[in-house]
Every structure is written in structure tokens, then in C-alpha cells.
Coordinates of C-alpha atoms in Angstrom, one line a residue:
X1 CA 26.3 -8.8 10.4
X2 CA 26.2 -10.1 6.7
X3 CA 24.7 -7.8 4.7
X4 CA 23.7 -8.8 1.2
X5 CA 22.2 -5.9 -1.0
X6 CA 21.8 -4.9 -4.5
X7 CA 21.5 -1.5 -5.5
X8 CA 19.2 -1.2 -9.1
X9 CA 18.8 1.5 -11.6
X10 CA 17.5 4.2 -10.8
X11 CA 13.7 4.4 -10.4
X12 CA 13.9 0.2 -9.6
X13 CA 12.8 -0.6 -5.9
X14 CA 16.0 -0.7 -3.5
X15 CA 16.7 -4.3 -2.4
X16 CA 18.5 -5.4 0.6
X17 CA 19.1 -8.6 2.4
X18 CA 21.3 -9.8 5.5
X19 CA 21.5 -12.1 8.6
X20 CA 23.2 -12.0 12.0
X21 CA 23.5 -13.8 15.2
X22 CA 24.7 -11.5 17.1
X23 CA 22.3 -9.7 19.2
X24 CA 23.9 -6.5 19.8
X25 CA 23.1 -6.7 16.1
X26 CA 19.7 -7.4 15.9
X27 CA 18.8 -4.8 18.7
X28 CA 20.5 -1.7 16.2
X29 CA 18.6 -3.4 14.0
X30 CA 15.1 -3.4 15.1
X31 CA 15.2 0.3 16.6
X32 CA 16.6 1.7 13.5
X33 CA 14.2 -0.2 11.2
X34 CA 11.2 -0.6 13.0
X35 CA 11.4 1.6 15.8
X36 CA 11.7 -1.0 18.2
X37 CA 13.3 -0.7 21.4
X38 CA 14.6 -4.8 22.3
X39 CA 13.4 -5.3 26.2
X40 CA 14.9 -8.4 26.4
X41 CA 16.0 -11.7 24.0
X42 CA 17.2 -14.8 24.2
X43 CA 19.0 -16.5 21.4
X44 CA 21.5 -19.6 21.1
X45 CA 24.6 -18.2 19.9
X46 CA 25.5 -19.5 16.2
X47 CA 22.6 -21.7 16.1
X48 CA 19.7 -18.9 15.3
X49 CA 19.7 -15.8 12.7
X50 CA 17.9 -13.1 12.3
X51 CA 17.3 -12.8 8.8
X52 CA 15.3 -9.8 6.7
X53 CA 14.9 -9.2 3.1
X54 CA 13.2 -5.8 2.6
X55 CA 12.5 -4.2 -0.8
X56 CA 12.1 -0.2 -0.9
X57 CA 9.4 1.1 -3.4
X58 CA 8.4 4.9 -3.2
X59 CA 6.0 5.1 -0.5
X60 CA 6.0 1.7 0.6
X61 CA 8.5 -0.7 2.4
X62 CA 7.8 -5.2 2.2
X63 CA 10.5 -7.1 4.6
X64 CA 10.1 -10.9 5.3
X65 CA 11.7 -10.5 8.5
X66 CA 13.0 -14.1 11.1
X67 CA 12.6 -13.4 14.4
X68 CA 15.1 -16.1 16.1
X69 CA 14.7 -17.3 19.7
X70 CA 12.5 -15.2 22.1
X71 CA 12.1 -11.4 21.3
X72 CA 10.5 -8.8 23.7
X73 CA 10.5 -5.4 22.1
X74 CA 8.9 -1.8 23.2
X75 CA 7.2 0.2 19.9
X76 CA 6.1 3.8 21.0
X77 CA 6.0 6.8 19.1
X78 CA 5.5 5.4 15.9
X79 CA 5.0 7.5 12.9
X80 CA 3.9 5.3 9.8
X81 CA 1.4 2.1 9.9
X82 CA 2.8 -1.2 9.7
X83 CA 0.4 -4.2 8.8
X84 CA 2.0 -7.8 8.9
X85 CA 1.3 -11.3 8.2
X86 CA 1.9 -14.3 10.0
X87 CA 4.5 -16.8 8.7
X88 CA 5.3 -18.9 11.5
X89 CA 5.7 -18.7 15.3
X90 CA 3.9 -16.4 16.9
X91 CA 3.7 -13.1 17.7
X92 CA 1.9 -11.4 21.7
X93 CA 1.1 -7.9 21.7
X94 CA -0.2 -6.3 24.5
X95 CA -1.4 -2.6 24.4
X96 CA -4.0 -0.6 25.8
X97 CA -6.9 -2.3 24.3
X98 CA -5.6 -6.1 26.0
X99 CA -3.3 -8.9 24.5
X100 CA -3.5 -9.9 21.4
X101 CA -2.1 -13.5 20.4
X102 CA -1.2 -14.0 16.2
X103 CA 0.3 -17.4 14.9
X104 CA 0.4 -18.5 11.0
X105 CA -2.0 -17.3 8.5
X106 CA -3.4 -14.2 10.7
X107 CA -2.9 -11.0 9.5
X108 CA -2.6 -7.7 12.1
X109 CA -1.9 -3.9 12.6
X110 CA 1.7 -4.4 14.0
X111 CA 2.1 -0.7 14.6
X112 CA 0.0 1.9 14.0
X113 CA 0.8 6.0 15.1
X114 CA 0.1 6.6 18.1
X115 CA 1.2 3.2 19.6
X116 CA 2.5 2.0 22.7
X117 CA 2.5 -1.6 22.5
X118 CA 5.0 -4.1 23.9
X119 CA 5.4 -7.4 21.4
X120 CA 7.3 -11.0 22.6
X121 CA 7.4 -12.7 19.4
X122 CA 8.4 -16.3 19.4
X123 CA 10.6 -17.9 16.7
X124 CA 8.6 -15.2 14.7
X125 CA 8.9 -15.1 10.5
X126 CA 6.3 -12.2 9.5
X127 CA 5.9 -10.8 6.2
X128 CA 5.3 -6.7 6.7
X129 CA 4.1 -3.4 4.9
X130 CA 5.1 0.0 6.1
X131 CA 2.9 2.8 4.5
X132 CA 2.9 6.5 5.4
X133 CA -0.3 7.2 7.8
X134 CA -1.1 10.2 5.2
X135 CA -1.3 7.6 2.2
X136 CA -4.1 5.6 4.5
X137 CA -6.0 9.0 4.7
X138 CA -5.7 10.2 1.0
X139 CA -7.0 6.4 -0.3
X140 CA -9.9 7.0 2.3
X141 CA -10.5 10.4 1.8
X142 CA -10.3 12.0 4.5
X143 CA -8.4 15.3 5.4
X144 CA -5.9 15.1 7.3
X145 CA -7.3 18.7 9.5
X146 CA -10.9 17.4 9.6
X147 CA -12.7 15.2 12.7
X148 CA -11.0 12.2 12.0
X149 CA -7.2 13.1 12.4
X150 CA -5.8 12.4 13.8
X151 CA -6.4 8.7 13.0
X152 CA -6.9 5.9 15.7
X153 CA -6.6 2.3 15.5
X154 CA -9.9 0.4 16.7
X155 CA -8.7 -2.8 16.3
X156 CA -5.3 -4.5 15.6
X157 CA -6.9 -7.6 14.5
X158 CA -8.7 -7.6 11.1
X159 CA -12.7 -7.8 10.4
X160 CA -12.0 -11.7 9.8
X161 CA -10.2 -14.6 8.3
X162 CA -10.8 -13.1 5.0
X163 CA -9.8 -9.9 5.9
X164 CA -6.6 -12.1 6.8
X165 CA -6.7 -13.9 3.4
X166 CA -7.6 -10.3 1.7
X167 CA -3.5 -8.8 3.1
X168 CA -2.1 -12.1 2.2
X169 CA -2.6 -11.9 -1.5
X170 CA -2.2 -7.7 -1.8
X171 CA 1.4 -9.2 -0.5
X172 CA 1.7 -11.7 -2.9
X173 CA 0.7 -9.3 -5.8
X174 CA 2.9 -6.4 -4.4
X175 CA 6.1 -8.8 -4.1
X176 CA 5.5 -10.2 -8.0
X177 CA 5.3 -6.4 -9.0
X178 CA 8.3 -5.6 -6.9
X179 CA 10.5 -8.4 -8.6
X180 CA 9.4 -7.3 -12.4
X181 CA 10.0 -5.3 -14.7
X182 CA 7.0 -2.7 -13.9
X183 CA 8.7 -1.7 -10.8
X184 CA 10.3 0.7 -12.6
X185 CA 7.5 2.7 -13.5
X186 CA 6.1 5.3 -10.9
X187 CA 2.4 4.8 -11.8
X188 CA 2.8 1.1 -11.0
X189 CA 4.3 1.4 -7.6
X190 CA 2.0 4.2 -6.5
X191 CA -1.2 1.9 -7.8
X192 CA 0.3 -0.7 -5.7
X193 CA 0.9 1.3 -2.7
X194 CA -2.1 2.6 -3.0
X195 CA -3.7 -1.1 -3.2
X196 CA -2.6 -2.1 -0.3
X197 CA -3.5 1.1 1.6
X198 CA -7.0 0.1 0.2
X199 CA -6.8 -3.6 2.1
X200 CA -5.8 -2.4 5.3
X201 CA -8.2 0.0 4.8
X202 CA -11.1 -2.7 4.4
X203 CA -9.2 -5.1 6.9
X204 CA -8.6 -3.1 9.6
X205 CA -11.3 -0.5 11.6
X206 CA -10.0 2.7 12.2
X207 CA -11.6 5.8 12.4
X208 CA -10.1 6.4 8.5
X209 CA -13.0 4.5 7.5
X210 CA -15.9 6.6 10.3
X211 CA -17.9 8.6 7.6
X212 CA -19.8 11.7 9.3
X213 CA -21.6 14.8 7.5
X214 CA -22.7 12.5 4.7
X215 CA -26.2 14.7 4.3
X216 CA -24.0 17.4 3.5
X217 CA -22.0 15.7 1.2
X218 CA -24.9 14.8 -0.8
X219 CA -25.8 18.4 -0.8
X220 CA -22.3 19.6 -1.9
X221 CA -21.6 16.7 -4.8
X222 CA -23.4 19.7 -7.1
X223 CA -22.5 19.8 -11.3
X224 CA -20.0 23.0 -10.7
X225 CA -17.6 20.2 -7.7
X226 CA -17.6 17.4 -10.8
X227 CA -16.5 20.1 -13.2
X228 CA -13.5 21.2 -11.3
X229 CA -12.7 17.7 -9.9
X230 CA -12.6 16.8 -13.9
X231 CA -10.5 19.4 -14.5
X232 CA -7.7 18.3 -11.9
X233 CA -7.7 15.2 -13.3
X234 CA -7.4 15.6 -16.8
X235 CA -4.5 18.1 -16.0
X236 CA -3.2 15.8 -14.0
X237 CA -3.5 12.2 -14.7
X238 CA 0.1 11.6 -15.0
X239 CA 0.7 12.1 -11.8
X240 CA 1.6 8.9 -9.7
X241 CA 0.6 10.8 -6.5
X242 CA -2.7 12.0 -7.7
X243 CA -5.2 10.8 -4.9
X244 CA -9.0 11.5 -4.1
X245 CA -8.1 14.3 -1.1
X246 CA -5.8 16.2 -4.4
X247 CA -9.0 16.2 -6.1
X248 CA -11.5 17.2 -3.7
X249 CA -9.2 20.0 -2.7
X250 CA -9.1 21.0 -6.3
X251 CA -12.8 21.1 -6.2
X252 CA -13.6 22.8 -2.7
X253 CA -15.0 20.3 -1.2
X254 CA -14.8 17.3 0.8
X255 CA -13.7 13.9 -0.8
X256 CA -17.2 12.1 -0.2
X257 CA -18.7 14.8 -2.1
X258 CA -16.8 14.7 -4.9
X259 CA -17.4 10.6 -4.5
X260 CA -20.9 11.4 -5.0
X261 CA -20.9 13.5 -7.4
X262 CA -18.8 11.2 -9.8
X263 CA -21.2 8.3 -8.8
X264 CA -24.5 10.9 -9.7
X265 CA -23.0 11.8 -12.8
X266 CA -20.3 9.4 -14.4
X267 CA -21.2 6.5 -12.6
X268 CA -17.8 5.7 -11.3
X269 CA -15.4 6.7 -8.3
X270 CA -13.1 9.7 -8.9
X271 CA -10.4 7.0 -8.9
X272 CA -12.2 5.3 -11.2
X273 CA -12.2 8.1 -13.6
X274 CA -8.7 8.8 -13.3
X275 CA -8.0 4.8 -14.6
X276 CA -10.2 5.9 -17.3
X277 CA -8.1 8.7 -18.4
X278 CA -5.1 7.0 -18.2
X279 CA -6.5 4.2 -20.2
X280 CA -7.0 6.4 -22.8
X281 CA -3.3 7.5 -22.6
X282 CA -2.5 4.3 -23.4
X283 CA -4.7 4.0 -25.8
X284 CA -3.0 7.0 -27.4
X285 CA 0.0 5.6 -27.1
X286 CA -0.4 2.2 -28.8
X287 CA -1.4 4.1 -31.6
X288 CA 1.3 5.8 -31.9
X289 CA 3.8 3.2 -31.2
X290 CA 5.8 1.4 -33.8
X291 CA 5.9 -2.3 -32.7
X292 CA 8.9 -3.0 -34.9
X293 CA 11.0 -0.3 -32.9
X294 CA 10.0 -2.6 -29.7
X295 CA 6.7 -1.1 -28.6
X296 CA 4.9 -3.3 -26.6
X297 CA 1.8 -3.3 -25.1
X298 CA 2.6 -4.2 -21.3
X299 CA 5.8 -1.5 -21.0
X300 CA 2.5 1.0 -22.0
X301 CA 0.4 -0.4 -19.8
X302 CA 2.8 -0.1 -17.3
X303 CA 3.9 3.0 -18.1
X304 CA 0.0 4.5 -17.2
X305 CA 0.0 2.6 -14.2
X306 CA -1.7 -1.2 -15.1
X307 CA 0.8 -3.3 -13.9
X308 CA -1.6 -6.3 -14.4
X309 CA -1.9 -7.3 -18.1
X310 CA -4.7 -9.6 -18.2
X311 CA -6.5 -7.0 -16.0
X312 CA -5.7 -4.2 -18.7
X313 CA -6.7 -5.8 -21.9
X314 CA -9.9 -6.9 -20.4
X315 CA -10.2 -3.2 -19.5
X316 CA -8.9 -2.3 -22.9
X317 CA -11.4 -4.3 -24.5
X318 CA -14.5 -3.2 -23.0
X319 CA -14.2 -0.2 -23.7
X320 CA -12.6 -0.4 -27.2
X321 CA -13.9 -3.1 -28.5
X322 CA -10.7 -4.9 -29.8
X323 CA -7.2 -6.0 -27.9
X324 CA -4.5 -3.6 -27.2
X325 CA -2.5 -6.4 -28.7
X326 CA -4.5 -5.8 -32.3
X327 CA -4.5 -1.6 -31.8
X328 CA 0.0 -1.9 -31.6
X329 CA -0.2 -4.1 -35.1
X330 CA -2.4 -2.0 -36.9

């Protein structure tokens, strides 16, 4: 093996890269990565690599993994959810709902807990995202004791090509993040995460996304849920973790209920509400910032979680009126 790696400062993601041929090598690989257990491969010695970059980022773990020769491979047992993209090659998984057939530009659910699936990928390169199962649940609200947990996959193939398209750029975005500057910042990587928890989310069916009880939900999103739910929030925004279930459980009572008490009163999601709290921390802080000491307005963004600058001085303006650009110089 031929590892490659560079460890950052502390807070940046981890980065790691290597290659092999030898497939002793890429079997300790694969179980100790992905959980795989290799059936049976076939690869030409010295003429094929398997060859991984992977970048570590709280929560969430992108590798752009090569696949050489023919790969058969046993996934059982698995504990997080692993959504991948398509490259080139293909990719055959058969599991208990039939066999499944993925080549380039198709997106799928390449483990999910509670799998057992056996794979044969074919001179495979796949791009992947590894989320924890209880990030998936947060973003969607739902408790991880209540009728839908725990969670089951109802399809490993997306809604649709532009469900496809839809994980294809929420990997493109996360892997520009990943390689800047804003990395560094907790709030960014747990938007991010959180983002693409949000496109498998929309991609994918799973009983995450099964609402029940909503009658009572409108009953419960009462004046005395949003007050508490505010509360949380405003005590803590600057929380990277802070998620809709943290909320409702502040607020005694189920996430959809505080999503409809936020939408009856305030107009906006709970997560909404948080991005306006933190985009009046920022506010605060260009303010108070000295540009001439080396302020600047995307390390605040970034610093309250927008990671995207266009997105946050069009955000900044509509609601102030001015650039964030012109607040810093004042």
C-alpha cells in the first residue's frame, strides 16, 4: 500500500489518499472502511489500483473511491447510511428487494442500516457520503423512539434522474467547501452535513420521510410550543449541532409541531429561524469588526455557518437593506 495523507490544523477536515494493487490490501481495506466483507476479486497484478481519496469532516465522510477489476463484496450489519454516485463502471446490488444495476451519472443508497446486500462492482469509480443514520432523523424530524425507528430503506434507487442530478451537485458543493478555507469552521461543516442529509432525504424514500399523527400536530403547534422552541434557539444558536428534534424536545413536543407552529406564526421553518438568528450574529459582528485589523466579511459569514457568499449577502441584503460589504466599511 502507498499511502498519501495530510494531516491539517486542527478543526480542518482530515485528508487522506492512497493506492495499492495488492489485494490482500484492498480486502483490509474495504472491511475496515466500508464494512465490506470481499467475496471474491479478480485483478491483473500491477496493471490495476485501487485508489481512494477520502476527506473526514465532523459528521460526514466523501471518498472518490476506484474499484479495479471485478469486485464481489458482502455489506451486512451496517450502522451509518452511505449514498454514492456513479462515476464510471458499474456497480450490481442485489438485496432483498431484487437486483439493482447502477452505471455513470446514477446516484443510489449504497448501504443503509439494516442492510444485507451483496455488491459485484465492475471497474467501479464512485463518489460516496457516509452520514450517521441519527443525522438523517434529526434533519427530518423524527425521534429516534417514535413509530418510524427504526428507519427502513424503501428504495435504493432515487425518486428520479433529478433526484440523481440533485446528490451530484450536494457533492460538488460539499467537496468545494471541504477544499477551502470555511472547513475550518464548525457551523459550516455541520450546514453542509446537514445539506446533504436533506438531499438523500428528498432523493431517497424511507420511512424518515412517512409523516403520521399530523392532525395532532396541528393541534399541538399552540403559542406556549413556539415560545419555548424560541427560547432554545436564541440560547443556542451557536451551536453547530443544533437540529429540529433539539428543539422540539426543548419544546415538548413533536418536531412537526413545532414545524407548524413556526410556519402559523413566523412564517418560516424552525431551521429557518435559526439562519435568521445567526444572520443577525453576523450582522453584530460586522459591526463590530475593524476591517483594517483584517475583518472580513466571508471569515464572519463563515464563522455563523454561511459558507456560501453570494448566498449570504443576498440574505444579508434583504433583510438589511445594504451589503455586508458596506456594514464592515462603515
Amino acid at each position: 500500500m502507498r499511502p498519501v495523507s495530510a494531516q491539517p490544523d486542527a478543526g480542518a477536515p482530515a485528508l487522506s489518499r492512497f493506492v495499492t494493487d495488492d489485494l490482500g490490501e484492498v480486502r483490509e481495506w474495504l472491511d475496515r472502511v466500508y464494512g465490506s466483507r470481499l467475496l471474491m476479486g479478480r485483478i491483473r497484478e500491477g496493471t490495476a489500483r485501487l485508489a481512494v481519496s477520502a476527506a473526514d469532516a465532523g459528521p460526514l465522510r466523501t471518498t472518490d473511491l476506484t474499484l479495479p477489476g471485478t469486485m464481489t463484496c458482502r455489506n451486512r450489519d451496517i450502522e451509518t447510511v452511505r449514498a454514492g454516485l456513479v462515476l464510471s463502471g458499474t456497480v450490481t446490488i442485489e438485496d432483498a428487494q431484487g437486483v439493482h444495476r447502477y452505471g455513470p451519472g446514477d446516484a443510489l443508497m449504497a448501504t443503509f442500516p439494516g442492510d444485507d446486500l451483496v455488491s459485484r462492482a465492475e471497474n467501479l469509480r464512485i463518489r460516496t457520503v457516509t452520514l450517521p443514520v441519527d443525522l438523517l432523523a434529526d434533519v427530518a424530524g423524527t425521534p429516534h423512539n417514535g413509530s418510524a425507528w427504526p428507519p427502513r430503506l424503501l428504495s435504493r434507487s432515487p425518486h428520479g434522474p433529478a433526484a440523481s442530478r440533485m446528490i451530484a451537485d450536494a457533492l460538488a458543493l460539499t467537496d468545494a467547501l471541504l477544499s477551502g478555507p470555511a472547513a475550518t469552521h464548525p457551523l459550516v461543516v455541520g450546514n453542509a452535513a446537514r445539506l446533504l442529509a436533506a438531499g438523500i432525504l428528498a432523493a431517497f424514500p424511507t420511512t424518515l420521510t412517512v409523516r403520521e399523527e399530523a392532525r395532532a400536530d396541528h393541534v399541538d403547534a399552540t403559542p406556549a410550543v413556539l415560545r419555548l422552541a424560541v427560547a432554545h434557539i436564541e440560547a443556542h444558536y451557536a451551536d453547530p449541532d443544533l437540529s429540529l428534534a433539539d428543539i422540539a424536545a426543548a419544546a415538548c413536543a413533536t418536531p412537526r409541531a413545532v414545524q407548524y407552529a413556526f410556519r402559523r406564526h413566523h412564517g418560516t421553518t424552525p431551521m429557518g429561524y435559526v439562519r435568521r438568528v445567526r444572520l443577525a450574529a453576523a450582522h453584530a459582528d460586522l459591526l463590530a469588526a475593524d476591517p483594517a485589523a483584517g475583518a472580513t466579511v466571508s471569515a464572519i459569514a463563515a464563522r455563523w455557518g454561511f459558507y456560501h457568499l453570494g448566498r449570504f449577502s443576498a440574505f444579508y441584503r434583504r433583510v438589511y437593506g445594504r451589503s455586508p460589504r458596506d456594514t464592515l466599511s462603515t
